[in-house]
XYZ file of C-alpha atoms in Angstrom:
554
model
C -39.256 17.994 -7.703
C -36.490 19.244 -5.428
C -33.496 21.112 -6.792
C -31.175 20.051 -3.974
C -29.411 16.706 -3.618
C -27.416 15.963 -0.476
C -24.816 13.228 -0.944
C -22.742 11.683 1.837
C -19.407 10.077 0.968
C -18.477 7.170 3.239
C -14.697 6.781 3.085
C -14.445 3.371 4.744
C -11.691 1.001 5.860
C -13.163 -2.356 4.839
C -12.071 -5.981 5.265
C -11.833 -8.321 2.272
C -14.151 -11.294 2.718
C -15.702 -10.037 5.979
C -19.112 -9.406 4.452
C -21.014 -9.035 7.731
C -18.415 -6.618 9.076
C -18.513 -4.555 5.889
C -22.311 -4.554 5.928
C -22.246 -3.273 9.502
C -19.801 -0.501 8.533
C -22.070 0.622 5.677
C -25.107 0.563 7.948
C -23.306 2.657 10.551
C -22.319 5.152 7.856
C -25.895 5.286 6.578
C -27.201 5.978 10.089
C -24.776 8.902 10.377
C -25.707 10.119 6.895
C -29.397 9.979 7.834
C -28.711 11.994 10.966
C -27.042 14.647 8.811
C -29.966 14.758 6.370
C -28.386 13.007 3.358
C -30.426 11.794 0.399
C -27.757 9.374 -0.816
C -24.791 7.522 0.677
C -21.938 6.616 -1.673
C -19.547 3.865 -0.538
C -16.259 2.678 -2.078
C -15.768 0.113 -4.832
C -16.595 -3.462 -3.759
C -17.722 -2.126 -0.379
C -19.583 -5.292 0.606
C -16.859 -7.691 -0.553
C -13.749 -5.646 0.207
C -11.123 -4.883 -2.430
C -9.333 -6.595 -4.059
C -11.292 -9.817 -3.474
C -9.081 -11.717 -5.954
C -10.134 -15.357 -6.389
C -12.740 -15.141 -3.639
C -15.133 -14.019 -6.365
C -14.680 -17.389 -8.093
C -16.393 -19.052 -5.131
C -20.162 -19.167 -5.835
C -20.862 -19.138 -2.097
C -19.004 -15.848 -1.694
C -20.830 -14.165 -4.566
C -24.153 -15.445 -3.186
C -23.331 -14.117 0.298
C -22.516 -10.692 -1.153
C -25.786 -10.687 -3.076
C -27.745 -11.607 0.043
C -26.067 -8.794 1.966
C -26.949 -6.369 -0.843
C -30.623 -7.312 -0.618
C -30.542 -6.911 3.171
C -28.969 -3.479 2.739
C -31.501 -2.483 0.109
C -34.339 -3.477 2.450
C -32.992 -0.943 4.957
C -33.782 1.878 2.539
C -37.520 1.246 2.907
C -37.377 3.546 5.952
C -37.305 6.642 3.737
C -33.735 7.510 4.700
C -30.751 7.832 2.397
C -30.397 5.688 -0.679
C -27.129 3.782 -1.056
C -24.560 3.030 -3.736
C -22.680 -0.111 -2.703
C -20.221 -2.366 -4.519
C -20.085 -6.144 -4.875
C -19.431 -8.968 -7.361
C -22.550 -9.565 -9.472
C -23.308 -12.576 -11.607
C -25.623 -11.807 -14.518
C -26.415 -13.990 -17.527
C -23.568 -16.303 -16.601
C -20.989 -13.521 -16.414
C -19.323 -12.157 -13.302
C -19.004 -8.395 -12.970
C -17.480 -5.843 -10.630
C -20.685 -3.937 -9.910
C -22.265 -1.019 -8.125
C -25.860 -1.390 -6.909
C -28.065 1.651 -6.355
C -30.609 1.113 -3.574
C -33.645 3.169 -2.601
C -37.174 2.707 -1.317
C -36.448 -0.794 -0.048
C -35.200 -2.137 -3.394
C -32.232 -2.352 -5.710
C -33.223 0.220 -8.332
C -30.205 -0.100 -10.630
C -27.139 -2.259 -11.213
C -24.082 -1.006 -13.038
C -21.179 -3.238 -14.125
C -17.655 -1.862 -14.441
C -16.827 -1.281 -18.075
C -13.086 -0.569 -17.968
C -11.293 -3.447 -16.220
C -7.707 -2.640 -15.167
C -5.143 -5.306 -15.901
C -1.792 -3.751 -14.995
C 0.294 -3.191 -11.893
C -1.530 -4.613 -8.876
C -4.719 -5.110 -10.903
C -5.767 -8.241 -12.769
C -9.524 -7.796 -12.944
C -9.795 -9.258 -16.432
C -8.798 -12.566 -14.913
C -11.967 -12.816 -12.826
C -14.467 -10.265 -14.183
C -16.141 -9.540 -17.480
C -16.685 -5.928 -18.568
C -20.167 -4.490 -18.533
C -21.641 -2.291 -21.262
C -21.061 1.441 -21.229
C -23.742 2.547 -18.745
C -26.488 5.127 -18.890
C -27.517 7.405 -16.018
C -29.503 6.172 -13.008
C -32.714 8.087 -12.155
C -32.656 8.888 -8.418
C -35.178 11.129 -6.673
C -35.493 13.459 -9.634
C -31.805 13.506 -10.560
C -29.839 11.594 -13.184
C -26.720 10.046 -11.668
C -23.771 8.908 -13.755
C -22.428 5.972 -11.718
C -18.882 4.864 -12.516
C -16.536 2.350 -10.907
C -12.916 3.505 -10.526
C -11.139 2.677 -13.808
C -14.269 3.778 -15.679
C -13.220 7.407 -15.233
C -9.490 6.937 -15.810
C -10.419 6.632 -19.486
C -12.841 8.969 -21.312
C -15.348 6.522 -22.846
C -17.709 5.929 -19.911
C -17.870 9.566 -18.718
C -18.566 10.743 -22.277
C -21.296 8.110 -22.691
C -22.928 9.202 -19.432
C -22.785 12.863 -20.433
C -24.277 12.134 -23.847
C -27.146 10.140 -22.292
C -28.196 12.838 -19.833
C -26.249 12.373 -16.603
C -26.108 15.450 -14.389
C -23.177 14.357 -12.226
C -20.417 11.743 -12.364
C -20.220 9.685 -9.159
C -17.354 7.211 -8.949
C -16.916 4.467 -6.378
C -13.203 3.744 -5.998
C -10.502 1.486 -4.613
C -7.447 3.379 -5.806
C -4.152 2.202 -4.276
C -1.662 4.644 -2.818
C 1.498 5.373 -4.761
C 4.087 8.002 -4.041
C 3.102 10.979 -6.236
C -0.207 9.549 -7.476
C -2.421 12.139 -5.791
C -1.763 14.831 -8.381
C -2.313 12.369 -11.212
C -5.746 11.455 -9.853
C -6.841 15.056 -9.603
C -5.569 15.913 -13.070
C -7.416 12.979 -14.643
C -10.597 13.992 -12.833
C -10.202 17.542 -14.135
C -9.785 16.116 -17.642
C -13.094 14.260 -17.327
C -14.840 17.394 -15.999
C -13.547 19.470 -18.926
C -14.485 16.799 -21.489
C -18.024 16.249 -20.189
C -18.910 19.582 -18.594
C -20.190 17.649 -15.565
C -19.257 17.809 -11.893
C -17.385 14.829 -10.476
C -17.331 12.958 -7.170
C -14.551 10.556 -6.145
C -15.637 8.284 -3.249
C -12.579 6.368 -2.120
C -11.615 3.344 -0.067
C -9.072 3.712 2.719
C -7.160 1.069 4.683
C -4.636 -1.686 4.085
C -5.105 -4.986 2.263
C -1.994 -7.179 2.235
C 0.570 -5.210 0.166
C -1.841 -2.504 -0.961
C -2.799 0.604 0.992
C -5.709 2.832 -0.017
C -5.211 6.441 0.958
C -8.768 7.760 0.805
C -8.689 11.519 0.088
C -12.141 11.458 -1.535
C -13.031 14.679 -3.325
C -15.662 16.561 -5.309
C -15.145 18.866 -8.297
C -17.634 21.335 -9.689
C -18.121 21.667 -13.421
C -16.077 24.893 -13.324
C -13.140 22.711 -12.147
C -13.158 24.154 -8.634
C -12.399 21.735 -5.801
C -15.450 21.684 -3.512
C -14.381 18.936 -1.085
C -11.295 16.980 -0.134
C -11.538 14.390 2.629
C -8.664 13.230 4.889
C -5.868 10.935 3.791
C -5.553 7.519 5.452
C -8.595 7.930 7.705
C -12.112 6.532 7.672
C -14.481 9.482 7.501
C -17.909 10.631 6.340
C -18.509 13.951 4.591
C -21.707 15.619 3.410
C -21.949 17.441 0.101
C -24.882 19.635 -0.913
C -25.622 19.930 -4.629
C -28.037 22.514 -6.056
C -29.478 22.499 -9.540
C -28.752 25.776 -11.327
C -28.874 27.014 -14.918
C -25.276 25.808 -15.150
C -26.137 22.338 -13.817
C -25.499 20.810 -10.408
C -23.199 22.876 -8.198
C -21.674 21.684 -4.924
C -21.474 24.104 -2.013
C -17.728 24.458 -1.443
C -16.102 23.459 1.825
C -12.780 24.459 3.354
C -9.986 22.499 1.671
C -7.226 21.356 4.033
C -3.641 21.727 2.838
C -2.158 18.654 1.211
C 0.322 16.772 3.429
C 3.880 16.672 2.194
C 5.292 13.643 0.413
C 7.108 12.073 3.363
C 4.034 12.467 5.571
C 1.972 10.476 3.051
C 4.612 7.767 2.596
C 5.041 7.362 6.334
C 1.291 7.177 6.968
C 0.935 4.581 4.201
C 3.472 2.412 6.001
C 1.681 2.879 9.324
C -1.750 2.056 7.918
C -0.470 -0.933 5.932
C 1.108 -2.513 8.992
C -1.764 -1.696 11.355
C -4.403 -3.234 9.114
C -2.289 -6.281 8.263
C -1.659 -7.052 11.932
C -5.156 -6.241 13.166
C -7.196 -7.802 10.362
C -5.155 -11.006 10.617
C -5.550 -11.163 14.395
C -1.926 -10.911 15.520
C -1.476 -9.678 19.111
C 1.496 -7.556 18.064
C 4.890 -7.634 16.389
C 8.431 -8.552 17.318
C 11.542 -7.349 15.507
C 15.303 -7.395 15.727
C 16.656 -4.012 16.825
C 20.253 -3.695 15.660
C 21.047 -0.046 16.270
C 20.890 0.523 12.515
C 18.597 2.826 10.592
C 16.279 0.234 8.998
C 15.304 -1.481 12.244
C 14.953 1.903 13.965
C 12.499 3.152 11.337
C 10.608 -0.166 11.313
C 10.242 0.018 15.096
C 8.978 3.611 14.925
C 6.386 2.678 12.292
C 5.296 -0.320 14.377
C 4.784 1.787 17.496
C 2.894 4.456 15.545
C 0.709 1.729 14.014
C 0.050 -0.485 17.034
C 1.158 1.283 20.204
C 4.261 0.566 22.272
C 2.555 -2.167 24.283
C 2.175 -4.329 21.141
C 5.763 -3.993 19.907
C 8.671 -6.003 21.274
C 12.305 -5.677 20.231
C 15.252 -8.026 20.542
C 18.938 -7.119 20.356
C 20.997 -10.064 19.125
C 24.657 -9.057 19.379
C 27.540 -11.031 17.941
C 31.281 -10.640 18.394
C 31.167 -8.086 15.565
C 28.456 -5.894 17.094
C 29.846 -2.497 18.060
C 29.231 -0.823 21.378
C 27.547 2.126 19.695
C 25.056 -0.211 17.984
C 23.978 -1.604 21.356
C 23.729 1.915 22.754
C 21.688 3.131 19.783
C 19.329 0.137 19.869
C 18.724 0.647 23.594
C 18.150 4.351 23.030
C 15.620 3.658 20.247
C 13.699 1.301 22.506
C 13.710 3.847 25.333
C 12.523 6.697 23.089
C 9.684 4.528 21.753
C 8.810 3.045 25.131
C 9.038 -0.582 23.968
C 10.361 -3.676 25.683
C 13.790 -4.680 24.405
C 15.427 -8.008 25.307
C 18.972 -9.155 24.566
C 19.761 -12.612 23.180
C 23.449 -12.927 22.179
C 24.093 -15.129 19.142
C 27.793 -15.916 19.687
C 27.137 -19.275 21.321
C 24.725 -20.270 18.547
C 27.041 -19.282 15.702
C 30.003 -20.977 17.403
C 27.955 -24.166 17.695
C 27.130 -24.070 13.969
C 30.736 -23.349 13.016
C 31.933 -26.212 15.218
C 29.392 -28.620 13.756
C 30.270 -27.606 10.194
C 34.023 -27.317 10.820
C 34.949 -30.745 9.428
C 32.983 -30.044 6.255
C 34.481 -26.550 5.866
C 38.069 -27.720 6.473
C 40.567 -26.072 4.182
C 38.203 -23.277 3.160
C 38.650 -19.688 4.291
C 35.814 -17.879 6.119
C 33.564 -15.986 3.720
C 29.950 -14.927 3.316
C 28.862 -18.353 4.599
C 29.827 -17.449 8.158
C 28.123 -14.063 7.775
C 24.905 -15.754 6.690
C 25.060 -18.134 9.650
C 24.884 -15.084 11.923
C 21.864 -13.704 10.076
C 20.112 -17.072 10.133
C 20.777 -17.489 13.842
C 19.006 -14.193 14.400
C 16.136 -15.281 12.169
C 15.806 -18.532 14.144
C 15.617 -16.615 17.426
C 12.951 -14.232 16.138
C 10.845 -17.024 14.649
C 11.122 -19.046 17.877
C 9.892 -16.055 19.879
C 7.085 -15.561 17.382
C 6.031 -19.202 17.736
C 6.130 -19.037 21.516
C 4.562 -15.601 22.032
C 2.249 -15.331 19.016
C 3.571 -11.970 17.811
C 4.361 -11.591 14.106
C 7.982 -11.022 13.104
C 8.403 -7.684 11.370
C 11.068 -7.811 8.672
C 13.303 -4.744 8.395
C 14.957 -4.900 4.943
C 14.523 -2.027 2.460
C 13.950 -1.972 -1.310
C 17.566 -1.169 -2.154
C 18.724 -4.323 -0.344
C 15.909 -6.474 -1.708
C 16.668 -5.253 -5.234
C 20.272 -6.420 -5.252
C 19.949 -9.404 -2.911
C 21.783 -7.761 0.000
C 19.694 -9.887 2.354
C 19.852 -13.433 3.689
C 17.171 -16.000 2.952
C 15.872 -17.531 6.198
C 17.869 -14.881 8.061
C 17.062 -11.167 8.037
C 14.361 -11.937 5.449
C 12.412 -13.962 8.039
C 9.077 -12.524 9.005
C 5.441 -12.001 8.180
C 5.446 -8.435 6.849
C 7.781 -5.593 5.915
C 7.083 -1.871 6.012
C 10.298 -1.010 4.134
C 10.032 -3.546 1.324
C 9.182 -0.841 -1.250
C 11.218 1.989 0.317
C 14.646 2.784 -1.090
C 17.485 3.410 1.355
C 17.746 7.102 0.504
C 14.047 7.451 1.356
C 14.667 5.572 4.614
C 17.077 8.343 5.611
C 14.537 11.016 4.640
C 11.756 9.314 6.595
C 13.879 8.994 9.728
C 14.708 12.685 9.689
C 11.053 13.509 9.020
C 9.716 11.330 11.861
C 12.218 12.747 14.344
C 10.795 16.190 13.537
C 7.107 15.293 13.034
C 4.412 13.146 14.590
C 1.481 12.119 12.344
C -1.919 12.998 13.758
C -2.974 9.344 13.875
C 0.294 8.046 15.379
C 0.208 5.992 18.568
C 3.870 6.663 19.232
C 5.501 9.574 21.032
C 6.097 13.112 19.842
C 9.691 14.235 19.440
C 12.663 12.085 18.518
C 12.112 8.365 18.033
C 15.750 7.489 17.358
C 19.159 8.963 18.176
C 20.676 11.237 15.538
C 23.682 8.888 15.311
C 21.438 6.165 13.868
C 20.852 8.456 10.891
C 24.362 9.852 10.471
C 26.616 6.814 10.924
C 27.583 4.680 7.895
C 25.172 1.745 7.472
C 26.629 -1.660 8.301
C 25.355 -5.216 8.645
C 28.134 -5.809 11.218
C 28.737 -9.375 10.105
C 32.521 -8.948 10.004
C 35.082 -6.519 11.342
C 34.930 -2.919 10.078
C 32.159 -3.716 7.591
C 30.042 -1.052 5.855
C 27.331 -1.448 3.213
C 29.511 0.395 0.700
C 32.051 -2.433 0.847
C 29.583 -4.449 -1.230
C 27.322 -1.839 -2.836
C 27.671 1.446 -4.730
C 26.825 4.597 -2.760
C 23.104 4.570 -2.069
C 22.478 7.848 -3.905
C 23.765 6.280 -7.121
C 22.396 2.798 -6.417
C 18.868 4.009 -5.755
C 18.778 6.204 -8.835
C 19.930 3.286 -10.993
C 17.458 0.900 -9.371
C 14.534 3.311 -9.767
C 15.343 3.608 -13.472
C 15.666 -0.161 -13.914
C 12.727 -1.239 -11.728
C 10.168 1.529 -12.157
C 11.321 2.792 -15.543
C 12.473 -0.379 -17.323
C 15.476 1.617 -18.523
C 18.176 0.090 -20.697
C 21.834 0.197 -19.695
C 22.574 2.691 -22.462
C 19.866 5.023 -21.100
C 21.651 5.184 -17.755
C 25.095 5.501 -19.305
C 23.809 8.417 -21.392
C 22.508 9.940 -18.148
C 26.057 9.936 -16.786
C 26.348 6.667 -14.841
C 29.322 4.363 -15.143
C 28.579 1.459 -17.485
C 30.297 -1.147 -15.310
C 28.365 0.002 -12.240
C 25.036 -0.085 -14.085
C 25.737 -3.534 -15.541
C 26.665 -4.846 -12.095
C 23.451 -3.498 -10.558
C 21.441 -5.017 -13.427
C 23.021 -8.434 -12.806
C 22.459 -8.231 -9.063
C 18.839 -7.203 -9.620
C 18.091 -10.141 -11.905
C 20.037 -12.655 -9.819
C 18.081 -11.797 -6.650
C 14.661 -12.616 -8.116
C 14.619 -16.022 -6.417
C 15.069 -14.324 -3.043
C 12.273 -11.823 -3.655
C 9.875 -14.662 -4.510
C 10.389 -15.915 -0.936
C 10.169 -12.535 0.777
C 7.251 -11.564 3.026
C 4.626 -9.133 1.740
C 5.179 -5.441 2.347
C 3.568 -2.058 1.824
C 3.427 -0.838 -1.773
C 4.832 2.701 -1.944
C 6.321 3.221 -5.411
C 4.737 2.897 -8.828
C 6.286 -0.569 -9.178
C 6.696 -2.721 -6.113
C 8.231 -6.176 -6.150
C 5.583 -8.892 -6.258
C 2.250 -7.893 -7.789
C 3.683 -5.032 -9.834
C 6.873 -6.630 -11.119
C 6.793 -10.275 -12.170
C 10.112 -11.376 -13.610
C 11.222 -14.947 -14.359
C 13.735 -16.484 -11.983
C 15.310 -18.476 -14.800
C 16.180 -15.594 -17.093
C 18.639 -15.833 -19.968
C 18.350 -12.152 -20.861
C 20.979 -11.342 -18.250
C 23.537 -12.929 -20.577
C 23.166 -9.908 -22.867
C 24.512 -7.553 -20.207
C 28.161 -6.590 -20.696
């Protein structure tokens, strides 16, 4: 019996539903692991199906196809190379489980069903899966492996059961979504499990984008003494080898150099880049098209698009009206030049005049108001959608979370599009990200080094430029106050009194609350966008449109 176990972690970017593609990715990782001398390859949660598969797992044909792929993969292990831990939906005794299969010697030697099913935030696994029993360890080449599936280690029951039944190491397959600030929480929970069980721990993570969710990777290994032995890259597919030796103190992983953690804005920016890149590429779009206004939101969206796809796949359109300032046109042109993207100009004055003329008899006797402003926004949306139809590129929406929260956006206008990278990014964070990107270039970026937008885009007062001398603060509180209130209401479910006690004006808080609730119908019609915060609109926050509770706000 050997006292050394070499485990390769395959941190993969997988594709929900693309079983053959996922199978090929696992096989490629196994070939690399074999070349490096691994005994075992660990892949992410649901690695054959992709995660989250949602209602795909309710299709018997999909579950059967995953099972067939698992048997094909298991047959590969007859060559004496590395065993495999792979994830898939598994139907057993009439129940459907989120499962991990352990494969070796040409066969499936163990099946483990997820015991702790998450049913909060973006997760609703209890809707489609049944929990499995608390598992025991899996014998593998003379070692006893404690195989867990993601949520199984966020709570203590499964790790403690595995420790009590003789596991020598905890190995978790994971699909853990990115959230701003979540990285430290993950590591602390893993340390808790190590302390409680006295066992080393391995976190094998998914990376890549799936609709709104982005998985940041950053797989790691902890020794039983709580030392960090491995940390893999964020937001990159990668394969790392770990060498574990049996000692009097149990299995010990040979430590590797630990790279410094990226700063917060680096991680948020890379999440946006990966989310957009995978959404566009996995859905087969040739590229994106967006309105470039000279404002900060469209400038940041354009920079993210170029970093995600390359300048050749990003096209911008300036759509000036009679209210568009000269500096906005200059700044939009400068952004396009700095990013190296094509930028066309399609004025909207003729279109808006035609609408106003057609509607004039019906509007007679009524003063101009927000209606005419929305006509401008919808004319721009019509132009972008027409170009998308003709050219095939997806429209990239540019609104941020602050605007989406309070409804400072126009349905069928600036909300048009197929995806948004700023949907879960507050305006104050938009400013931070712009300053960060002008000073930094992510290692995986396809865009240029150096500035990607003029400094004036960041420093000038934000404006929709839908009327003369307009600024955002004509309609909204200052963004520093607005964003703090929104974060408390959206992410924290705070009451008005909580915010008043924190020093905010009651009337301002009540107004933001009303705007937030009133805009729910708009958010239901918004395109998907990258999840960044702990509570994004859509999957994370599901509020009724018809909501009488707003009547209690004074």
